[in-house]
């Protein structure tokens, strides 16, 4: 079945260093979504990318959707302790507008002050 | 506006019992999805309801069921609980499929 894979599983960085997580889908995606889950919390929607090669920025976060629409990345510049959490990518498991999302296993980011 | 509300926040049940979890989506959101989150399997899709109809179903046994009411509130039920059903159950709602708002979840422990 459809799979979404993320690497790395864990990343420990010193505050101020950059961080990148990569997401790969076994199938072409109509869109890719990114979520952040703080320890003890629930996933919070960050962004959705739809177009091939799309790049979107949110302050220190840069999201990219691959040309083939099968991979994506999230890059955080100059990490802060508030960036701690698990970052998930997710792609639709069926029609693009249904609520069936296939999530990657997530990348857990630890930031040392 | 109010977010997605899930009740109860915590539950402890015994093997063999059944449990019902509740989710109230954001007002106006007609799509409600349920996910199971465990350390080993991550976030796994259970089912989605839209306008009281099940639109999608994940690969979970028939012990897992759900429904949606005319006011978009949703419930999920797990019968004959097993130890492996211990997990965080998350509900998410969306207006047009753009980004899903998750509730705080129900932490179910089966003993």
mmCIF file of C-alpha atoms in Angstrom:
data_model
loop_
_atom_site.group_PDB
_atom_site.id
_atom_site.type_symbol
_atom_site.label_atom_id
_atom_site.label_comp_id
_atom_site.label_asym_id
_atom_site.label_seq_id
_atom_site.Cartn_x
_atom_site.Cartn_y
_atom_site.Cartn_z
ATOM 1 C CA UNK A 1 0.000 0.000 0.000
ATOM 2 C CA UNK A 2 0.872 3.667 -0.114
ATOM 3 C CA UNK A 3 3.723 4.620 2.188
ATOM 4 C CA UNK A 4 5.220 7.880 3.365
ATOM 5 C CA UNK A 5 8.699 7.730 4.812
ATOM 6 C CA UNK A 6 10.580 10.347 6.755
ATOM 7 C CA UNK A 7 14.212 10.704 7.681
ATOM 8 C CA UNK A 8 15.875 11.116 10.008
ATOM 9 C CA UNK A 9 13.836 9.665 12.847
ATOM 10 C CA UNK A 10 15.627 11.823 15.425
ATOM 11 C CA UNK A 11 17.783 14.916 15.232
ATOM 12 C CA UNK A 12 19.628 16.634 18.049
ATOM 13 C CA UNK A 13 20.974 20.089 17.271
ATOM 14 C CA UNK A 14 22.560 22.933 19.150
ATOM 15 C CA UNK A 15 20.406 26.033 19.309
ATOM 16 C CA UNK A 16 21.205 28.180 16.316
ATOM 17 C CA UNK A 17 22.032 25.270 14.018
ATOM 18 C CA UNK A 18 19.910 24.432 10.998
ATOM 19 C CA UNK A 19 17.643 21.387 10.720
ATOM 20 C CA UNK A 20 16.172 19.524 7.769
ATOM 21 C CA UNK A 21 13.716 16.626 7.587
ATOM 22 C CA UNK A 22 12.966 14.743 4.399
ATOM 23 C CA UNK A 23 9.775 13.047 3.317
ATOM 24 C CA UNK A 24 9.336 10.504 0.511
ATOM 25 C CA UNK A 25 6.143 8.978 -0.797
ATOM 26 C CA UNK A 26 5.811 5.687 -2.631
ATOM 27 C CA UNK A 27 3.218 7.324 -4.892
ATOM 28 C CA UNK A 28 2.729 10.710 -6.540
ATOM 29 C CA UNK A 29 0.862 13.045 -4.233
ATOM 30 C CA UNK A 30 -1.728 15.661 -5.099
ATOM 31 C CA UNK A 31 -0.527 17.615 -2.081
ATOM 32 C CA UNK A 32 1.697 17.269 0.963
ATOM 33 C CA UNK A 33 0.932 18.604 4.394
ATOM 34 C CA UNK A 34 3.234 19.265 7.335
ATOM 35 C CA UNK A 35 2.323 19.096 10.988
ATOM 36 C CA UNK A 36 4.174 19.754 14.227
ATOM 37 C CA UNK A 37 3.469 17.919 17.467
ATOM 38 C CA UNK A 38 4.975 19.230 20.672
ATOM 39 C CA UNK A 39 5.764 16.716 23.429
ATOM 40 C CA UNK A 40 2.491 15.737 25.094
ATOM 41 C CA UNK A 41 0.499 17.639 22.506
ATOM 42 C CA UNK A 42 -1.411 16.998 19.332
ATOM 43 C CA UNK A 43 -0.453 17.566 15.683
ATOM 44 C CA UNK A 44 -0.787 21.165 14.547
ATOM 45 C CA UNK A 45 -1.122 21.990 10.859
ATOM 46 C CA UNK A 46 1.774 24.006 9.482
ATOM 47 C CA UNK A 47 1.320 24.155 5.732
ATOM 48 C CA UNK A 48 0.067 22.447 2.591
ATOM 49 C CA UNK A 49 1.980 22.335 -0.678
ATOM 50 C CA UNK A 50 0.170 21.571 -3.909
ATOM 51 C CA UNK A 51 2.293 22.512 -6.914
ATOM 52 C CA UNK A 52 5.268 20.669 -8.316
ATOM 53 C CA UNK A 53 8.487 22.372 -7.201
ATOM 54 C CA UNK A 54 6.614 24.651 -4.815
ATOM 55 C CA UNK A 55 8.584 26.415 -2.102
ATOM 56 C CA UNK A 56 6.916 28.180 0.790
ATOM 57 C CA UNK A 57 8.411 30.015 3.731
ATOM 58 C CA UNK A 58 7.086 30.698 7.181
ATOM 59 C CA UNK A 59 9.615 32.841 9.024
ATOM 60 C CA UNK A 60 12.548 30.462 9.674
ATOM 61 C CA UNK A 61 10.767 27.447 8.138
ATOM 62 C CA UNK A 62 11.120 26.602 4.447
ATOM 63 C CA UNK A 63 8.964 23.911 2.883
ATOM 64 C CA UNK A 64 9.603 22.363 -0.504
ATOM 65 C CA UNK A 65 7.598 20.003 -2.704
ATOM 66 C CA UNK A 66 9.581 17.981 -5.208
ATOM 67 C CA UNK A 67 9.230 18.282 -8.971
ATOM 68 C CA UNK A 68 7.833 14.753 -9.215
ATOM 69 C CA UNK A 69 5.461 15.431 -6.294
ATOM 70 C CA UNK A 70 6.799 12.387 -4.448
ATOM 71 C CA UNK A 71 9.103 14.080 -1.984
ATOM 72 C CA UNK A 72 9.181 17.075 0.282
ATOM 73 C CA UNK A 73 11.422 18.718 2.825
ATOM 74 C CA UNK A 74 11.195 21.049 5.773
ATOM 75 C CA UNK A 75 14.187 23.181 6.638
ATOM 76 C CA UNK A 76 14.472 25.238 9.799
ATOM 77 C CA UNK A 77 17.102 27.946 9.892
ATOM 78 C CA UNK A 78 18.775 28.841 13.183
ATOM 79 C CA UNK A 79 16.765 26.529 15.413
ATOM 80 C CA UNK A 80 15.340 27.757 18.701
ATOM 81 C CA UNK A 81 14.205 25.791 21.742
ATOM 82 C CA UNK A 82 10.618 26.534 20.719
ATOM 83 C CA UNK A 83 11.180 24.377 17.617
ATOM 84 C CA UNK A 84 11.348 21.233 19.751
ATOM 85 C CA UNK A 85 8.793 18.626 18.730
ATOM 86 C CA UNK A 86 8.017 16.008 16.131
ATOM 87 C CA UNK A 87 7.479 17.100 12.553
ATOM 88 C CA UNK A 88 5.228 14.968 10.381
ATOM 89 C CA UNK A 89 4.584 15.052 6.687
ATOM 90 C CA UNK A 90 1.346 13.598 5.379
ATOM 91 C CA UNK A 91 -0.131 12.917 2.002
ATOM 92 C CA UNK A 92 -3.709 12.134 1.001
ATOM 93 C CA UNK A 93 -4.488 8.440 0.948
ATOM 94 C CA UNK A 94 -7.216 8.853 -1.628
ATOM 95 C CA UNK A 95 -8.891 11.832 -3.228
ATOM 96 C CA UNK A 96 -7.052 15.059 -2.513
ATOM 97 C CA UNK A 97 -9.874 16.530 -0.463
ATOM 98 C CA UNK A 98 -10.659 13.634 1.825
ATOM 99 C CA UNK A 99 -9.589 13.262 5.403
ATOM 100 C CA UNK A 100 -7.559 10.128 4.869
ATOM 101 C CA UNK A 101 -3.981 11.199 5.421
ATOM 102 C CA UNK A 102 -1.002 8.871 5.313
ATOM 103 C CA UNK A 103 1.527 10.163 7.809
ATOM 104 C CA UNK A 104 5.250 9.682 7.829
ATOM 105 C CA UNK A 105 6.787 8.337 11.024
ATOM 106 C CA UNK A 106 7.930 11.836 11.942
ATOM 107 C CA UNK A 107 11.236 13.439 12.780
ATOM 108 C CA UNK A 108 11.731 14.322 16.437
ATOM 109 C CA UNK A 109 13.808 17.435 16.902
ATOM 110 C CA UNK A 110 15.669 18.135 20.118
ATOM 111 C CA UNK A 111 17.347 21.511 20.516
ATOM 112 C CA UNK A 112 20.085 22.027 23.085
ATOM 113 C CA UNK A 113 20.216 25.566 24.449
ATOM 114 C CA UNK B 1 -13.474 30.151 17.295
ATOM 115 C CA UNK B 2 -13.520 26.992 19.366
ATOM 116 C CA UNK B 3 -11.200 24.211 18.285
ATOM 117 C CA UNK B 4 -11.821 20.521 17.980
ATOM 118 C CA UNK B 5 -13.038 19.139 21.289
ATOM 119 C CA UNK B 6 -12.479 15.554 22.304
ATOM 120 C CA UNK B 7 -13.885 13.872 25.380
ATOM 121 C CA UNK B 8 -12.868 12.322 27.605
ATOM 122 C CA UNK B 9 -9.177 13.253 27.781
ATOM 123 C CA UNK B 10 -8.185 10.075 29.577
ATOM 124 C CA UNK B 11 -9.739 6.641 29.905
ATOM 125 C CA UNK B 12 -8.717 3.440 31.604
ATOM 126 C CA UNK B 13 -10.593 0.335 30.541
ATOM 127 C CA UNK B 14 -10.283 -3.387 31.116
ATOM 128 C CA UNK B 15 -9.701 -5.921 28.379
ATOM 129 C CA UNK B 16 -12.960 -7.064 26.842
ATOM 130 C CA UNK B 17 -14.833 -3.865 27.633
ATOM 131 C CA UNK B 18 -16.006 -1.388 25.051
ATOM 132 C CA UNK B 19 -15.423 2.344 24.870
ATOM 133 C CA UNK B 20 -16.977 5.341 23.125
ATOM 134 C CA UNK B 21 -14.997 8.467 22.336
ATOM 135 C CA UNK B 22 -16.523 11.769 21.312
ATOM 136 C CA UNK B 23 -15.383 14.528 18.986
ATOM 137 C CA UNK B 24 -16.928 17.918 18.298
ATOM 138 C CA UNK B 25 -15.397 19.499 15.198
ATOM 139 C CA UNK B 26 -14.906 23.172 14.527
ATOM 140 C CA UNK B 27 -18.223 24.790 13.726
ATOM 141 C CA UNK B 28 -18.917 24.494 10.016
ATOM 142 C CA UNK B 29 -16.462 21.657 9.430
ATOM 143 C CA UNK B 30 -18.272 18.683 7.952
ATOM 144 C CA UNK B 31 -15.295 16.351 7.584
ATOM 145 C CA UNK B 32 -14.199 14.495 10.707
ATOM 146 C CA UNK B 33 -11.355 11.991 10.685
ATOM 147 C CA UNK B 34 -10.066 9.718 13.409
ATOM 148 C CA UNK B 35 -6.491 8.582 13.938
ATOM 149 C CA UNK B 36 -4.759 6.219 16.307
ATOM 150 C CA UNK B 37 -1.314 7.247 17.506
ATOM 151 C CA UNK B 38 1.089 4.805 19.134
ATOM 152 C CA UNK B 39 4.859 4.955 19.630
ATOM 153 C CA UNK B 40 5.364 1.888 17.458
ATOM 154 C CA UNK B 41 2.968 2.516 14.579
ATOM 155 C CA UNK B 42 2.795 6.300 14.570
ATOM 156 C CA UNK B 43 -0.315 8.045 13.280
ATOM 157 C CA UNK B 44 -2.689 5.646 11.581
ATOM 158 C CA UNK B 45 -5.935 6.583 9.874
ATOM 159 C CA UNK B 46 -9.059 4.944 11.269
ATOM 160 C CA UNK B 47 -11.946 6.452 9.320
ATOM 161 C CA UNK B 48 -13.427 9.657 8.007
ATOM 162 C CA UNK B 49 -16.981 10.901 8.085
ATOM 163 C CA UNK B 50 -18.501 13.580 5.917
ATOM 164 C CA UNK B 51 -22.117 14.663 6.193
ATOM 165 C CA UNK B 52 -22.952 11.622 8.344
ATOM 166 C CA UNK B 53 -21.486 9.176 5.804
ATOM 167 C CA UNK B 54 -18.301 7.182 6.183
ATOM 168 C CA UNK B 55 -16.155 8.393 3.315
ATOM 169 C CA UNK B 56 -12.938 6.485 4.015
ATOM 170 C CA UNK B 57 -11.894 3.602 6.208
ATOM 171 C CA UNK B 58 -8.451 2.506 7.342
ATOM 172 C CA UNK B 59 -7.124 -0.983 7.931
ATOM 173 C CA UNK B 60 -8.487 -1.624 11.380
ATOM 174 C CA UNK B 61 -10.609 -4.569 12.513
ATOM 175 C CA UNK B 62 -14.369 -4.324 12.678
ATOM 176 C CA UNK B 63 -14.159 -3.753 16.443
ATOM 177 C CA UNK B 64 -13.459 -0.146 15.531
ATOM 178 C CA UNK B 65 -16.502 1.740 14.348
ATOM 179 C CA UNK B 66 -17.726 5.268 14.185
ATOM 180 C CA UNK B 67 -20.567 7.519 13.268
ATOM 181 C CA UNK B 68 -21.337 11.142 12.656
ATOM 182 C CA UNK B 69 -24.415 13.036 13.682
ATOM 183 C CA UNK B 70 -26.325 15.716 11.810
ATOM 184 C CA UNK B 71 -24.508 18.432 13.783
ATOM 185 C CA UNK B 72 -21.171 16.955 12.562
ATOM 186 C CA UNK B 73 -20.233 15.666 15.998
ATOM 187 C CA UNK B 74 -18.654 12.248 15.740
ATOM 188 C CA UNK B 75 -18.163 9.259 17.957
ATOM 189 C CA UNK B 76 -15.927 6.270 17.648
ATOM 190 C CA UNK B 77 -16.465 2.989 19.404
ATOM 191 C CA UNK B 78 -14.068 0.203 20.145
ATOM 192 C CA UNK B 79 -15.565 -3.074 21.282
ATOM 193 C CA UNK B 80 -13.884 -6.019 22.996
ATOM 194 C CA UNK B 81 -10.858 -3.968 23.945
ATOM 195 C CA UNK B 82 -7.399 -5.500 23.665
ATOM 196 C CA UNK B 83 -4.188 -4.385 25.332
ATOM 197 C CA UNK B 84 -2.894 -3.275 21.939
ATOM 198 C CA UNK B 85 -5.699 -0.753 21.640
ATOM 199 C CA UNK B 86 -3.950 1.436 24.204
ATOM 200 C CA UNK B 87 -3.158 4.595 22.300
ATOM 201 C CA UNK B 88 -3.856 8.262 21.808
ATOM 202 C CA UNK B 89 -6.977 8.626 19.673
ATOM 203 C CA UNK B 90 -7.083 11.838 17.720
ATOM 204 C CA UNK B 91 -9.937 13.463 15.911
ATOM 205 C CA UNK B 92 -9.382 16.031 13.175
ATOM 206 C CA UNK B 93 -11.728 18.267 11.240
ATOM 207 C CA UNK B 94 -11.428 20.294 8.092
ATOM 208 C CA UNK B 95 -13.519 22.657 6.033
ATOM 209 C CA UNK B 96 -12.417 21.892 2.494
ATOM 210 C CA UNK B 97 -9.644 19.361 2.967
ATOM 211 C CA UNK B 98 -7.034 22.084 3.340
ATOM 212 C CA UNK B 99 -5.203 21.371 6.554
ATOM 213 C CA UNK B 100 -6.727 19.472 9.404
ATOM 214 C CA UNK B 101 -7.247 20.777 12.929
ATOM 215 C CA UNK B 102 -6.657 18.107 15.512
ATOM 216 C CA UNK B 103 -8.213 17.820 18.913
ATOM 217 C CA UNK B 104 -6.144 17.192 22.039
ATOM 218 C CA UNK B 105 -6.975 13.521 21.848
ATOM 219 C CA UNK B 106 -8.238 10.835 24.164
ATOM 220 C CA UNK B 107 -5.561 8.786 25.886
ATOM 221 C CA UNK B 108 -6.942 5.254 26.206
ATOM 222 C CA UNK B 109 -5.219 2.747 28.444
ATOM 223 C CA UNK B 110 -6.397 -0.855 28.379
ATOM 224 C CA UNK B 111 -5.390 -2.962 31.376
#
